[in-house]
Amino acid sequence: MVDQLRGKSAIVGVGHAGFGEAPGFSAYDIMAQSALAALDDAGLKLSDVDGLFCTMMEDAMPVLMAAEYLGIQPRYVDGTMTGGSSFVNYLTSATLALQAGLCDVALICYGSNQRTASGRLVTASKLPPYEGLYNPRYPISAYAMAAARHMYEYGTTREQLADVAVAARAWARHNPEAFERDALTREDVLGARMVGDPLTTRDCCLVTDGGGAIVMVRADRARDFPKAPVYVLGSAAASSHRQISQMQDFTVTAARDSGKRAFAMAGVTPGDIDVVELYDAFTINTILFLEDLGFCAKGEGGGFVADGRIAPGGALPVNTNGGGLSCVHPGMYGIFTVIEAARQIRGDAPGLQQDNVELALAHGNGGVLSSQVTAILGAASTV
Amino acid sequence: MPENQGPDKTFRDGLAKGQINLQQCNDCKKFIFFPRVLCPHCKGQSLTWHPASCGGIVHTTTTVRRKPERGGDYNVCMVELAEGVRMMSRVDEISPAEVTIGLPVTAFVGEIDGVPAVLCKPVEE
Ligand SMILES: [Zn+2]
């Protein structure tokens, strides 16, 4: 059944706005600018949009606020909130809605002004009742405890964690859109201020403003737009917990499950993927997801990322825009994994465009390793 | 334990009296935490409260770094109790840097900001 959705929807426009600092702009302003950019990329207008897929850090009903701001009355909306993975998850719901005829033009969008508004990583959630009392630094403490357990069980080192940040920065240095482009060494990461052992500030994602948007249509009309379509070949979600204390195994995420099903739906394997875009909120994320998605065995992620294997010129291009660690991280990063994957396939990535990209993986993470959503995107040649 | 109130209130009433109580499923016999009206393992709805053994092991841990003028560094950890349940806690009586994975601890009811809370201390040798 799910196989019938393979390649039935396509991304025909992507856009972004407000990367880095957008002083004086609200989160909804940045969302709207991103939406306009994506629609312009697709050669469409706001009045063409009849399906809206959006969540924001602000407000309890963000998808309604977004529709109101944009001045549209969509006949289908989805505001499911699974944290930063939400926007990868919308690839599935948009595909379903398009395929069922519930809408014809789906707009996925997001924006945040967290850097200029507060300067802190803004989260949409209150701390859970049985955890808040202990004053964990949310979400860093949760990821720090996952990293500590991975180090304990598999001998993963702080140097290996640092190599993830160094690789991300190496990609970002070539990307004019990236927020942090100064050189970064392993020593810089290790010597940075410790915020939650074993993670330093350089093991943590950026705090920036920014927004992103994606326009999707049914595959049967995907060639009628200016840019080469990018097809959704597979997409799958897995949810394992909400509170970090309820995570069954701190070294294994639900990406193992979402990845397996997304690959099965797409009919491809990790070895087929040309570029990998992972939600790297913290350096441990990249290691966990490379393991859980099948790019290396459990426990071998630390060694896998060492020696520049995921950096420019390495065997596996990972987070080719610089990721949440060095490109952009406006509270929720998930949509940017899809945007960079689509641009790599189209051949118009802003930084280091890889050669002959036909298959890309975008992986979203939400909460505290709670929600995992994997999407496999492909060029026309892969459908 | 009173049957006519929610499980969260029963747990907190216990803490207020200095007791750590845990729910055990009468069907699959597993202990559960956090308190709730069903067993997340077998979905059974018959649960009985028992005093916790209070023996535990640090499953994973972090030091939250904080400026000295704001109170300094402190520990946040996951403690796994002998009953097999895991909860967030804090190890007291030793410095945060001395809290390590695998450390045997004893859980007790302490206070954080005047609110009763499950805290831990190293097992005395
Ligand atoms: Zn049970």
XYZ file of C-alpha atoms and ligand atoms in Angstrom:
509
model
C 0.000 0.000 0.000
C 2.652 2.489 1.062
C 4.652 1.531 -2.037
C 1.882 3.078 -4.110
C 2.901 6.501 -2.788
C 6.497 6.156 -4.030
C 7.261 9.015 -6.406
C 3.652 10.243 -6.458
C 4.479 13.721 -5.168
C 7.252 16.155 -5.989
C 8.920 19.259 -4.623
C 8.728 21.987 -7.275
C 9.864 24.946 -5.227
C 12.045 25.695 -2.215
C 12.843 28.979 -0.505
C 14.245 30.499 2.621
C 14.596 33.882 4.321
C 16.139 35.664 7.265
C 19.154 33.371 7.652
C 21.380 34.464 10.520
C 19.939 37.693 11.829
C 16.730 39.370 10.738
C 16.353 42.187 13.280
C 12.911 43.679 13.555
C 11.196 40.836 11.724
C 8.705 38.575 13.482
C 8.712 34.807 13.122
C 5.633 35.077 10.897
C 7.305 37.736 8.719
C 10.202 35.345 8.107
C 7.796 32.437 7.477
C 5.949 34.551 4.880
C 9.153 35.677 3.155
C 10.227 32.034 2.937
C 6.847 31.019 1.509
C 7.028 33.762 -1.121
C 10.549 32.680 -2.083
C 9.487 29.043 -2.498
C 6.401 29.981 -4.529
C 8.520 32.249 -6.727
C 10.931 29.342 -7.253
C 7.947 27.248 -8.367
C 6.442 29.966 -10.550
C 3.298 29.985 -8.397
C 1.408 32.566 -6.364
C 0.040 32.507 -2.846
C -3.455 32.336 -4.322
C -2.538 28.953 -5.853
C -1.914 27.406 -2.404
C -4.807 25.303 -1.122
C -2.922 23.070 1.336
C -0.913 24.514 4.231
C 1.494 22.542 6.446
C 3.040 24.613 9.196
C 3.993 24.784 12.837
C 5.841 27.487 14.708
C 7.344 28.040 18.164
C 4.893 30.883 18.756
C 1.186 30.521 19.492
C -0.956 27.467 20.173
C -2.534 27.440 16.699
C 0.346 28.352 14.407
C -1.075 26.864 11.194
C -4.139 29.099 11.527
C -1.980 32.129 12.296
C 0.139 31.345 9.235
C -2.890 31.026 6.932
C -4.307 34.273 8.302
C -0.997 36.091 7.854
C -0.638 34.834 4.270
C -4.235 35.786 3.489
C -5.197 32.340 2.262
C -8.076 30.015 3.152
C -6.565 26.563 2.585
C -8.957 23.654 2.161
C -6.470 21.321 3.848
C -4.195 22.135 6.809
C -1.818 20.077 8.944
C -0.182 21.593 12.005
C 1.064 18.398 13.615
C 3.804 19.315 16.072
C 6.553 16.726 16.545
C 9.290 19.329 17.050
C 11.964 19.832 14.424
C 10.935 16.680 12.571
C 7.503 18.168 11.807
C 8.526 19.503 8.415
C 9.923 16.202 7.181
C 6.763 14.586 8.495
C 4.690 16.997 6.366
C 6.222 15.403 3.241
C 4.125 12.340 4.089
C 0.910 14.176 4.946
C 1.249 16.501 1.953
C 1.769 13.502 -0.333
C -1.359 11.859 1.095
C -3.442 15.024 0.816
C -2.269 15.703 -2.738
C -2.824 12.115 -3.790
C -6.335 12.087 -2.305
C -7.217 15.327 -4.063
C -7.672 17.152 -0.785
C -5.382 19.864 -2.150
C -3.482 20.602 -5.374
C -0.652 22.855 -4.191
C 0.867 22.085 -0.796
C 2.944 24.714 0.992
C 5.172 23.618 3.889
C 6.609 26.588 5.773
C 8.366 27.758 8.925
C 10.044 30.821 10.385
C 11.705 31.928 13.597
C 13.312 35.101 14.919
C 14.764 33.446 18.014
C 18.244 34.942 17.703
C 17.267 38.588 17.466
C 14.168 38.203 19.663
C 15.725 36.394 22.627
C 19.228 35.228 21.764
C 18.413 31.846 23.197
C 17.345 28.528 21.803
C 13.590 28.816 22.036
C 11.594 25.684 22.615
C 7.853 25.425 22.262
C 7.413 23.135 25.211
C 7.181 23.359 28.952
C 9.411 20.942 30.794
C 7.716 17.637 31.612
C 6.445 17.452 35.228
C 8.798 14.723 36.437
C 11.863 16.341 34.880
C 11.405 20.095 35.178
C 12.094 20.093 38.907
C 15.711 19.027 38.354
C 16.288 22.057 36.141
C 17.904 20.253 33.217
C 19.031 22.682 30.525
C 16.499 21.830 27.875
C 17.253 20.292 25.446
C 21.044 20.202 25.890
C 21.059 18.051 29.054
C 19.084 15.301 27.310
C 21.492 15.107 24.373
C 24.473 15.329 26.746
C 23.192 12.272 28.609
C 22.749 10.382 25.335
C 26.307 11.311 24.349
C 27.647 10.229 27.757
C 25.956 6.842 27.434
C 27.274 6.365 23.879
C 30.789 7.130 25.110
C 30.354 4.686 28.006
C 29.018 1.814 25.908
C 31.039 2.198 22.721
C 34.139 4.181 23.642
C 33.074 7.123 21.507
C 35.354 10.071 22.271
C 34.944 13.808 22.609
C 37.402 14.097 19.715
C 35.031 12.093 17.502
C 32.107 14.288 18.539
C 34.264 17.311 17.690
C 34.980 15.884 14.240
C 31.242 16.150 13.461
C 31.336 19.884 14.187
C 34.581 20.301 12.236
C 33.080 18.551 9.176
C 29.935 20.683 9.345
C 32.044 23.835 9.470
C 34.166 22.667 6.546
C 30.999 22.427 4.443
C 29.699 25.769 5.737
C 32.928 27.544 4.765
C 31.939 26.996 1.123
C 28.313 28.059 1.619
C 27.708 31.814 1.343
C 24.320 31.327 3.043
C 25.867 29.746 6.167
C 25.964 31.812 9.357
C 29.297 30.527 10.760
C 32.079 30.315 8.178
C 35.256 30.859 10.198
C 37.741 27.989 10.342
C 37.052 25.507 13.143
C 39.460 22.859 14.420
C 39.020 19.877 16.683
C 40.970 21.801 19.343
C 38.567 24.736 19.012
C 35.614 22.449 19.730
C 37.292 20.673 22.642
C 38.496 23.957 24.114
C 35.167 25.768 23.826
C 33.079 26.450 26.933
C 31.569 23.309 28.389
C 27.794 23.708 28.674
C 26.623 20.218 29.606
C 29.284 17.529 29.896
C 30.442 16.121 27.514
C 29.160 18.835 25.136
C 30.791 22.250 24.599
C 29.172 25.226 22.900
C 30.679 23.970 19.622
C 28.952 20.610 20.005
C 25.661 22.527 19.999
C 23.669 23.927 17.113
C 23.603 27.608 16.274
C 20.931 29.963 17.531
C 19.867 31.946 14.452
C 16.850 33.505 12.833
C 15.577 31.990 9.621
C 12.762 30.358 7.773
C 12.195 27.846 5.026
C 9.422 26.739 2.698
C 8.672 23.938 0.249
C 6.047 23.709 -2.507
C 4.739 20.272 -3.480
C 2.379 19.037 -6.197
C 1.244 15.663 -7.560
C 3.882 13.971 -9.692
C 1.660 13.990 -12.811
C 2.076 17.765 -13.140
C 5.520 18.099 -11.594
C 7.208 18.761 -14.953
C 5.044 21.840 -15.591
C 7.170 24.084 -13.358
C 10.397 26.023 -14.003
C 12.714 23.905 -11.839
C 13.488 20.201 -12.100
C 11.108 18.281 -9.832
C 12.417 16.419 -6.802
C 10.325 13.332 -6.062
C 9.416 11.951 -2.654
C 10.388 8.295 -3.038
C 10.022 7.286 0.581
C 9.032 8.844 3.877
C 8.404 7.337 7.280
C 8.048 8.459 10.888
C 8.734 6.742 14.199
C 8.000 8.047 17.682
C 9.619 6.521 20.759
C 9.034 8.852 23.722
C 8.528 12.441 24.761
C 10.528 12.792 27.990
C 14.178 11.820 27.838
C 13.781 9.661 30.972
C 11.422 7.459 28.962
C 13.907 6.755 26.140
C 14.391 3.028 26.242
C 18.009 2.854 25.096
C 19.937 6.128 25.114
C 22.170 4.911 22.295
C 19.457 3.791 19.852
C 16.925 6.173 18.295
C 13.680 5.475 16.470
C 15.548 6.476 13.285
C 16.349 2.773 13.026
C 12.647 2.185 12.408
C 11.839 5.289 10.340
C 14.911 4.718 8.194
C 14.136 1.082 7.548
C 10.615 1.882 6.367
C 11.628 4.924 4.303
C 14.315 2.876 2.513
C 11.859 0.008 1.927
C 9.269 2.382 0.470
C 11.861 3.990 -1.798
C 13.333 0.621 -2.772
C 16.907 1.757 -2.144
C 19.608 1.131 0.448
C 22.027 3.422 2.344
C 24.736 2.538 -0.163
C 22.657 4.126 -2.946
C 22.395 7.542 -1.286
C 24.495 10.342 -2.796
C 24.076 13.006 -0.089
C 22.823 12.779 3.498
C 21.162 15.666 5.329
C 20.695 14.969 9.047
C 19.215 17.071 11.817
C 22.414 17.829 13.743
C 21.135 19.753 16.738
C 24.148 18.364 18.630
C 27.229 16.503 17.428
C 25.980 13.230 18.940
C 22.918 13.383 16.634
C 24.967 12.877 13.487
C 26.690 9.838 14.989
C 23.425 8.305 16.241
C 21.582 8.842 12.966
C 24.409 7.516 10.756
C 24.281 4.341 12.856
C 20.521 4.041 13.109
C 19.915 4.777 9.417
C 22.339 2.012 8.472
C 25.351 3.945 7.167
C 27.472 2.171 9.778
C 26.979 -0.360 12.549
C 25.767 0.562 16.055
C 28.658 1.838 18.113
C 30.872 2.550 15.095
C 29.560 6.055 14.409
C 32.413 7.717 16.270
C 35.050 6.049 14.149
C 32.935 6.560 11.039
C 32.897 10.358 11.301
C 36.614 10.649 12.071
C 39.299 11.497 9.530
C 37.023 13.670 7.394
C 34.840 10.856 6.066
C 31.702 13.058 6.228
C 33.544 16.314 5.376
C 34.031 17.794 1.883
C 35.996 15.314 -0.205
C 35.135 12.449 2.152
C 33.467 9.188 1.205
C 29.985 10.244 2.348
C 28.793 13.859 1.989
C 26.812 14.668 5.173
C 25.142 18.007 5.864
C 26.484 19.662 2.744
C 25.112 23.099 3.697
C 26.895 23.110 7.066
C 23.908 21.802 8.978
C 22.357 23.149 12.134
C 25.850 23.284 13.628
C 27.210 25.851 11.177
C 24.621 26.929 8.561
C 21.361 27.842 10.252
C 19.324 26.730 13.264
C 16.234 28.810 13.944
C 14.752 26.648 16.707
C 13.562 23.890 14.405
C 15.928 22.834 11.609
C 14.080 19.929 9.970
C 12.815 21.811 6.906
C 16.379 22.716 5.919
C 17.381 19.062 5.592
C 14.730 18.745 2.872
C 15.622 22.045 1.194
C 19.340 21.206 0.961
C 18.589 17.663 -0.230
C 16.299 19.047 -2.958
C 18.848 21.620 -4.067
C 21.600 19.011 -4.260
C 19.365 16.911 -6.512
C 18.437 19.931 -8.663
C 22.094 20.909 -8.928
C 21.708 24.394 -7.446
C 23.000 23.956 -3.906
C 24.398 27.235 -2.536
C 27.650 25.729 -1.258
C 29.543 22.702 -2.440
C 27.290 21.146 -5.083
C 28.076 17.439 -5.348
C 28.289 15.782 -8.775
C 25.426 13.737 -10.201
C 23.211 13.659 -7.127
C 20.238 11.442 -7.869
C 19.273 10.227 -4.393
C 19.330 12.206 -1.163
C 18.257 11.419 2.370
C 16.706 14.033 4.657
C 16.263 13.149 8.300
C 14.350 15.146 10.887
C 14.595 14.853 14.655
C 12.088 16.242 17.135
C 11.914 16.725 20.888
C 14.735 15.013 22.743
C 15.536 12.268 20.213
C 11.782 11.607 20.501
C 10.429 11.841 16.966
C 12.394 10.559 13.987
C 11.308 11.116 10.388
C 13.256 9.947 7.342
C 12.641 10.950 3.737
C 14.317 9.671 0.577
C 14.209 12.158 -2.304
C 15.137 11.470 -5.882
C 15.637 13.032 -9.314
C 13.336 12.152 -12.226
C 15.751 9.375 -13.181
C 14.950 7.500 -9.958
C 11.160 7.383 -10.214
C -3.033 4.004 49.146
C -6.194 5.921 48.309
C -8.006 4.649 45.242
C -10.197 7.658 44.655
C -7.578 10.059 43.317
C -5.202 10.285 40.381
C -1.848 8.483 40.417
C 0.180 11.691 40.174
C -1.442 12.980 43.377
C -0.831 9.670 45.147
C 2.849 9.790 44.202
C 3.230 13.397 45.362
C 1.326 12.728 48.592
C 3.878 9.972 49.262
C 6.796 12.325 48.634
C 5.260 14.850 51.020
C 5.425 12.141 53.699
C 8.996 11.244 52.770
C 8.039 8.070 50.894
C 8.913 7.008 47.365
C 6.116 4.759 46.068
C 6.008 3.014 42.725
C 3.167 1.379 40.821
C 3.428 -2.319 39.924
C 1.276 -3.911 37.231
C -0.739 -6.810 38.626
C -0.820 -8.493 35.196
C 2.776 -8.405 33.897
C 4.318 -7.623 37.328
C 6.499 -4.838 35.923
C 7.015 -1.636 37.881
C 6.306 1.603 36.044
C 7.314 5.256 36.275
C 5.949 7.924 35.738
C 2.668 7.252 37.556
C -0.340 6.614 35.292
C -3.649 4.773 35.029
C -2.408 1.945 32.804
C 0.623 -0.251 32.358
C 2.588 0.922 29.282
C 4.016 -2.583 28.864
C 0.949 -4.892 28.781
C -1.728 -2.141 28.886
C -3.246 -3.680 32.020
C -5.260 -1.342 34.199
C -4.745 -3.066 37.544
C -1.868 -1.379 39.352
C -0.787 -1.535 42.986
C 1.432 0.941 44.866
C 4.517 -0.343 46.708
C 7.249 1.445 48.665
C 10.364 1.637 46.473
C 13.514 -0.234 47.500
C 15.430 3.024 46.869
C 18.476 1.142 45.580
C 19.620 2.356 42.177
C 22.350 2.840 39.607
C 23.251 5.972 37.649
C 22.319 5.072 34.063
C 23.689 8.250 32.504
C 24.656 11.675 33.747
C 25.607 15.232 32.852
C 26.957 18.275 34.633
C 24.943 21.380 33.920
C 27.508 24.160 33.810
C 26.415 27.318 35.590
C 28.294 30.415 36.644
C 29.405 30.355 40.304
C 27.464 33.561 41.019
C 24.303 31.788 39.923
C 24.917 28.776 42.125
C 27.594 26.879 40.243
C 27.566 23.555 38.414
C 25.045 20.871 39.272
C 24.250 17.296 38.379
C 21.338 15.993 36.319
C 21.169 12.238 35.855
C 19.042 9.248 34.985
C 18.775 6.812 37.846
C 17.586 3.262 37.300
C 15.984 1.855 40.438
C 16.211 -1.812 41.385
C 12.553 -2.190 40.368
C 13.629 -1.526 36.762
C 12.185 1.965 36.394
C 14.175 4.980 35.305
C 13.689 8.590 36.349
C 15.475 11.907 36.202
C 17.219 12.780 39.448
C 20.237 14.498 40.974
C 23.078 12.936 42.957
C 23.903 14.942 46.075
C 26.779 14.711 48.593
C 29.474 14.448 45.894
C 30.570 16.940 43.264
C 28.877 16.715 39.839
C 32.184 15.611 38.282
C 32.266 12.575 40.591
C 28.902 11.283 39.370
C 29.656 8.498 36.915
C 27.650 5.972 34.924
C 27.240 2.796 36.958
C 27.552 4.538 40.341
C 25.416 2.714 42.955
C 23.113 5.188 44.683
C 20.367 5.337 47.268
C 17.264 7.326 46.404
C 15.715 9.504 49.081
C 13.142 12.249 49.334
C 14.786 15.653 49.484
C 13.718 19.107 48.422
C 14.342 21.325 45.420
C 13.164 24.899 45.858
C 10.934 23.786 48.708
C 9.256 21.036 46.667
C 9.721 17.381 47.691
C 11.806 15.550 45.070
C 13.477 12.175 44.556
C 17.203 12.763 45.019
C 20.094 10.294 45.226
C 23.274 9.884 47.222
C 26.157 7.452 46.750
C 25.749 4.116 48.516
C 27.823 4.154 51.700
C 30.635 1.633 51.595
Zn 1.649 -4.740 32.681
